[in-house]
Amino acid sequence: MANNAMALDSIFHALADPTRRAVIQRLGRGPATVGELAEPFDMALPSFMKHVGILERTGLIRSRKSGRIRTCTLEQKNLAAAERWFADQRATWASRYQNLDGLLEKLTGEDRGS
């Protein structure tokens, strides 16, 4: 459980930055070179590469180098861990809301019966 929590912490940390979220979003359409990924951002390539490094260490993306070209791909398996966490949270809250709805129906039904 602690390993899973640490993995989620690093994933959410990586996704906390808008540049890294944009990179993930772009890679959702398919592989791209670092140059293609960096193009929309007003930053030097070394600064952009720090973002790529964080995403790679987190396991959200993978890159491979062929000559001078580095191509990045999305690692959907690791992104799925965050999706599962959100799904679990939605299920928990949906259950709580259903319980609250049931209680409210019971209370309002008792008020009408009095």
JSON list of C-alpha atoms in Angstrom, two decimals:
[
{"chain": "A", "resi": 1, "resn": "MET", "atom": "CA", "xyz": [0.00, 0.00, 0.00]},
{"chain": "A", "resi": 2, "resn": "ALA", "atom": "CA", "xyz": [2.83, 2.41, 0.82]},
{"chain": "A", "resi": 3, "resn": "ASN", "atom": "CA", "xyz": [4.46, 1.80, -2.57]},
{"chain": "A", "resi": 4, "resn": "ASN", "atom": "CA", "xyz": [1.14, 2.48, -4.30]},
{"chain": "A", "resi": 5, "resn": "ALA", "atom": "CA", "xyz": [0.68, 5.67, -2.27]},
{"chain": "A", "resi": 6, "resn": "MET", "atom": "CA", "xyz": [4.21, 6.82, -3.15]},
{"chain": "A", "resi": 7, "resn": "ALA", "atom": "CA", "xyz": [3.57, 6.09, -6.84]},
{"chain": "A", "resi": 8, "resn": "LEU", "atom": "CA", "xyz": [0.33, 8.08, -6.73]},
{"chain": "A", "resi": 9, "resn": "ASP", "atom": "CA", "xyz": [2.08, 10.93, -4.93]},
{"chain": "A", "resi": 10, "resn": "SER", "atom": "CA", "xyz": [4.71, 11.14, -7.68]},
{"chain": "A", "resi": 11, "resn": "ILE", "atom": "CA", "xyz": [2.07, 10.87, -10.43]},
{"chain": "A", "resi": 12, "resn": "PHE", "atom": "CA", "xyz": [-0.03, 13.66, -8.92]},
{"chain": "A", "resi": 13, "resn": "HIS", "atom": "CA", "xyz": [3.09, 15.77, -8.38]},
{"chain": "A", "resi": 14, "resn": "ALA", "atom": "CA", "xyz": [4.01, 15.33, -12.03]},
{"chain": "A", "resi": 15, "resn": "LEU", "atom": "CA", "xyz": [0.47, 16.19, -13.14]},
{"chain": "A", "resi": 16, "resn": "ALA", "atom": "CA", "xyz": [0.34, 19.27, -10.90]},
{"chain": "A", "resi": 17, "resn": "ASP", "atom": "CA", "xyz": [2.28, 21.26, -13.47]},
{"chain": "A", "resi": 18, "resn": "PRO", "atom": "CA", "xyz": [0.38, 22.64, -16.50]},
{"chain": "A", "resi": 19, "resn": "THR", "atom": "CA", "xyz": [3.32, 22.07, -18.86]},
{"chain": "A", "resi": 20, "resn": "ARG", "atom": "CA", "xyz": [3.55, 18.40, -17.90]},
{"chain": "A", "resi": 21, "resn": "ARG", "atom": "CA", "xyz": [-0.24, 17.98, -18.19]},
{"chain": "A", "resi": 22, "resn": "ALA", "atom": "CA", "xyz": [-0.08, 19.48, -21.69]},
{"chain": "A", "resi": 23, "resn": "VAL", "atom": "CA", "xyz": [2.69, 17.03, -22.62]},
{"chain": "A", "resi": 24, "resn": "ILE", "atom": "CA", "xyz": [0.60, 14.11, -21.36]},
{"chain": "A", "resi": 25, "resn": "GLN", "atom": "CA", "xyz": [-2.42, 15.41, -23.24]},
{"chain": "A", "resi": 26, "resn": "ARG", "atom": "CA", "xyz": [-0.42, 15.75, -26.47]},
{"chain": "A", "resi": 27, "resn": "LEU", "atom": "CA", "xyz": [1.08, 12.26, -26.11]},
{"chain": "A", "resi": 28, "resn": "GLY", "atom": "CA", "xyz": [-2.45, 10.92, -25.76]},
{"chain": "A", "resi": 29, "resn": "ARG", "atom": "CA", "xyz": [-2.72, 11.50, -29.52]},
{"chain": "A", "resi": 30, "resn": "GLY", "atom": "CA", "xyz": [0.44, 9.48, -30.21]},
{"chain": "A", "resi": 31, "resn": "PRO", "atom": "CA", "xyz": [4.23, 9.59, -29.95]},
{"chain": "A", "resi": 32, "resn": "ALA", "atom": "CA", "xyz": [6.04, 12.88, -30.50]},
{"chain": "A", "resi": 33, "resn": "THR", "atom": "CA", "xyz": [9.60, 14.13, -30.56]},
{"chain": "A", "resi": 34, "resn": "VAL", "atom": "CA", "xyz": [10.86, 16.34, -27.76]},
{"chain": "A", "resi": 35, "resn": "GLY", "atom": "CA", "xyz": [11.09, 19.19, -30.26]},
{"chain": "A", "resi": 36, "resn": "GLU", "atom": "CA", "xyz": [7.43, 18.76, -31.21]},
{"chain": "A", "resi": 37, "resn": "LEU", "atom": "CA", "xyz": [6.43, 18.62, -27.56]},
{"chain": "A", "resi": 38, "resn": "ALA", "atom": "CA", "xyz": [8.49, 21.69, -26.63]},
{"chain": "A", "resi": 39, "resn": "GLU", "atom": "CA", "xyz": [7.30, 23.82, -29.56]},
{"chain": "A", "resi": 40, "resn": "PRO", "atom": "CA", "xyz": [4.20, 25.39, -27.93]},
{"chain": "A", "resi": 41, "resn": "PHE", "atom": "CA", "xyz": [6.09, 26.45, -24.79]},
{"chain": "A", "resi": 42, "resn": "ASP", "atom": "CA", "xyz": [8.07, 29.64, -24.32]},
{"chain": "A", "resi": 43, "resn": "MET", "atom": "CA", "xyz": [11.02, 28.07, -22.53]},
{"chain": "A", "resi": 44, "resn": "ALA", "atom": "CA", "xyz": [14.53, 26.95, -23.28]},
{"chain": "A", "resi": 45, "resn": "LEU", "atom": "CA", "xyz": [14.98, 23.30, -24.23]},
{"chain": "A", "resi": 46, "resn": "PRO", "atom": "CA", "xyz": [17.00, 22.46, -21.07]},
{"chain": "A", "resi": 47, "resn": "SER", "atom": "CA", "xyz": [14.11, 23.75, -18.94]},
{"chain": "A", "resi": 48, "resn": "PHE", "atom": "CA", "xyz": [11.63, 21.73, -20.97]},
{"chain": "A", "resi": 49, "resn": "MET", "atom": "CA", "xyz": [13.80, 18.63, -20.62]},
{"chain": "A", "resi": 50, "resn": "LYS", "atom": "CA", "xyz": [13.42, 18.90, -16.83]},
{"chain": "A", "resi": 51, "resn": "HIS", "atom": "CA", "xyz": [9.68, 18.40, -17.33]},
{"chain": "A", "resi": 52, "resn": "VAL", "atom": "CA", "xyz": [10.35, 15.42, -19.58]},
{"chain": "A", "resi": 53, "resn": "GLY", "atom": "CA", "xyz": [12.69, 13.98, -16.95]},
{"chain": "A", "resi": 54, "resn": "ILE", "atom": "CA", "xyz": [10.04, 14.26, -14.23]},
{"chain": "A", "resi": 55, "resn": "LEU", "atom": "CA", "xyz": [7.47, 12.55, -16.44]},
{"chain": "A", "resi": 56, "resn": "GLU", "atom": "CA", "xyz": [9.94, 9.76, -17.25]},
{"chain": "A", "resi": 57, "resn": "ARG", "atom": "CA", "xyz": [10.96, 9.20, -13.61]},
{"chain": "A", "resi": 58, "resn": "THR", "atom": "CA", "xyz": [7.30, 9.03, -12.66]},
{"chain": "A", "resi": 59, "resn": "GLY", "atom": "CA", "xyz": [6.77, 6.44, -15.39]},
{"chain": "A", "resi": 60, "resn": "LEU", "atom": "CA", "xyz": [4.08, 8.45, -17.17]},
{"chain": "A", "resi": 61, "resn": "ILE", "atom": "CA", "xyz": [6.11, 8.65, -20.37]},
{"chain": "A", "resi": 62, "resn": "ARG", "atom": "CA", "xyz": [8.95, 6.74, -22.00]},
{"chain": "A", "resi": 63, "resn": "SER", "atom": "CA", "xyz": [11.46, 8.13, -24.45]},
{"chain": "A", "resi": 64, "resn": "ARG", "atom": "CA", "xyz": [13.89, 6.56, -26.85]},
{"chain": "A", "resi": 65, "resn": "LYS", "atom": "CA", "xyz": [16.71, 8.21, -28.71]},
{"chain": "A", "resi": 66, "resn": "SER", "atom": "CA", "xyz": [17.51, 7.53, -32.34]},
{"chain": "A", "resi": 67, "resn": "GLY", "atom": "CA", "xyz": [20.50, 9.58, -33.43]},
{"chain": "A", "resi": 68, "resn": "ARG", "atom": "CA", "xyz": [19.79, 13.12, -32.28]},
{"chain": "A", "resi": 69, "resn": "ILE", "atom": "CA", "xyz": [16.02, 12.65, -32.12]},
{"chain": "A", "resi": 70, "resn": "ARG", "atom": "CA", "xyz": [14.32, 11.71, -28.83]},
{"chain": "A", "resi": 71, "resn": "THR", "atom": "CA", "xyz": [10.76, 10.42, -29.24]},
{"chain": "A", "resi": 72, "resn": "CYS", "atom": "CA", "xyz": [8.36, 10.22, -26.30]},
{"chain": "A", "resi": 73, "resn": "THR", "atom": "CA", "xyz": [5.37, 7.93, -25.81]},
{"chain": "A", "resi": 74, "resn": "LEU", "atom": "CA", "xyz": [2.70, 7.81, -23.14]},
{"chain": "A", "resi": 75, "resn": "GLU", "atom": "CA", "xyz": [2.83, 4.97, -20.61]},
{"chain": "A", "resi": 76, "resn": "GLN", "atom": "CA", "xyz": [-0.88, 4.45, -20.12]},
{"chain": "A", "resi": 77, "resn": "LYS", "atom": "CA", "xyz": [-0.45, 1.73, -17.48]},
{"chain": "A", "resi": 78, "resn": "ASN", "atom": "CA", "xyz": [0.92, 4.22, -14.97]},
{"chain": "A", "resi": 79, "resn": "LEU", "atom": "CA", "xyz": [-1.66, 6.85, -15.85]},
{"chain": "A", "resi": 80, "resn": "ALA", "atom": "CA", "xyz": [-4.30, 4.18, -15.20]},
{"chain": "A", "resi": 81, "resn": "ALA", "atom": "CA", "xyz": [-3.23, 4.06, -11.53]},
{"chain": "A", "resi": 82, "resn": "ALA", "atom": "CA", "xyz": [-4.41, 7.66, -11.10]},
{"chain": "A", "resi": 83, "resn": "GLU", "atom": "CA", "xyz": [-7.59, 6.88, -13.02]},
{"chain": "A", "resi": 84, "resn": "ARG", "atom": "CA", "xyz": [-8.30, 3.96, -10.66]},
{"chain": "A", "resi": 85, "resn": "TRP", "atom": "CA", "xyz": [-7.78, 6.22, -7.65]},
{"chain": "A", "resi": 86, "resn": "PHE", "atom": "CA", "xyz": [-10.31, 8.71, -9.05]},
{"chain": "A", "resi": 87, "resn": "ALA", "atom": "CA", "xyz": [-12.77, 5.90, -9.81]},
{"chain": "A", "resi": 88, "resn": "ASP", "atom": "CA", "xyz": [-12.47, 4.63, -6.22]},
{"chain": "A", "resi": 89, "resn": "GLN", "atom": "CA", "xyz": [-13.09, 8.15, -4.91]},
{"chain": "A", "resi": 90, "resn": "ARG", "atom": "CA", "xyz": [-16.15, 8.58, -7.15]},
{"chain": "A", "resi": 91, "resn": "ALA", "atom": "CA", "xyz": [-17.55, 5.23, -5.96]},
{"chain": "A", "resi": 92, "resn": "THR", "atom": "CA", "xyz": [-17.01, 6.13, -2.31]},
{"chain": "A", "resi": 93, "resn": "TRP", "atom": "CA", "xyz": [-18.73, 9.50, -2.66]},
{"chain": "A", "resi": 94, "resn": "ALA", "atom": "CA", "xyz": [-21.58, 8.09, -4.76]},
{"chain": "A", "resi": 95, "resn": "SER", "atom": "CA", "xyz": [-22.26, 5.57, -1.99]},
{"chain": "A", "resi": 96, "resn": "ARG", "atom": "CA", "xyz": [-22.18, 8.32, 0.64]},
{"chain": "A", "resi": 97, "resn": "TYR", "atom": "CA", "xyz": [-24.61, 10.45, -1.37]},
{"chain": "A", "resi": 98, "resn": "GLN", "atom": "CA", "xyz": [-26.95, 7.47, -1.80]},
{"chain": "A", "resi": 99, "resn": "ASN", "atom": "CA", "xyz": [-26.90, 6.90, 1.97]},
{"chain": "A", "resi": 100, "resn": "LEU", "atom": "CA", "xyz": [-27.61, 10.59, 2.54]},
{"chain": "A", "resi": 101, "resn": "ASP", "atom": "CA", "xyz": [-30.46, 10.52, 0.01]},
{"chain": "A", "resi": 102, "resn": "GLY", "atom": "CA", "xyz": [-31.94, 7.50, 1.81]},
{"chain": "A", "resi": 103, "resn": "LEU", "atom": "CA", "xyz": [-31.70, 9.24, 5.17]},
{"chain": "A", "resi": 104, "resn": "LEU", "atom": "CA", "xyz": [-33.30, 12.41, 3.81]},
{"chain": "A", "resi": 105, "resn": "GLU", "atom": "CA", "xyz": [-36.15, 10.41, 2.28]},
{"chain": "A", "resi": 106, "resn": "LYS", "atom": "CA", "xyz": [-36.69, 8.64, 5.58]},
{"chain": "A", "resi": 107, "resn": "LEU", "atom": "CA", "xyz": [-36.65, 11.90, 7.54]},
{"chain": "A", "resi": 108, "resn": "THR", "atom": "CA", "xyz": [-38.95, 13.77, 5.17]},
{"chain": "A", "resi": 109, "resn": "GLY", "atom": "CA", "xyz": [-41.28, 10.75, 5.06]},
{"chain": "A", "resi": 110, "resn": "GLU", "atom": "CA", "xyz": [-41.46, 10.72, 8.87]},
{"chain": "A", "resi": 111, "resn": "ASP", "atom": "CA", "xyz": [-42.23, 14.47, 8.90]},
{"chain": "A", "resi": 112, "resn": "ARG", "atom": "CA", "xyz": [-45.15, 13.96, 6.53]},
{"chain": "A", "resi": 113, "resn": "GLY", "atom": "CA", "xyz": [-46.46, 11.05, 8.60]},
{"chain": "A", "resi": 114, "resn": "SER", "atom": "CA", "xyz": [-46.57, 13.04, 11.87]}
]
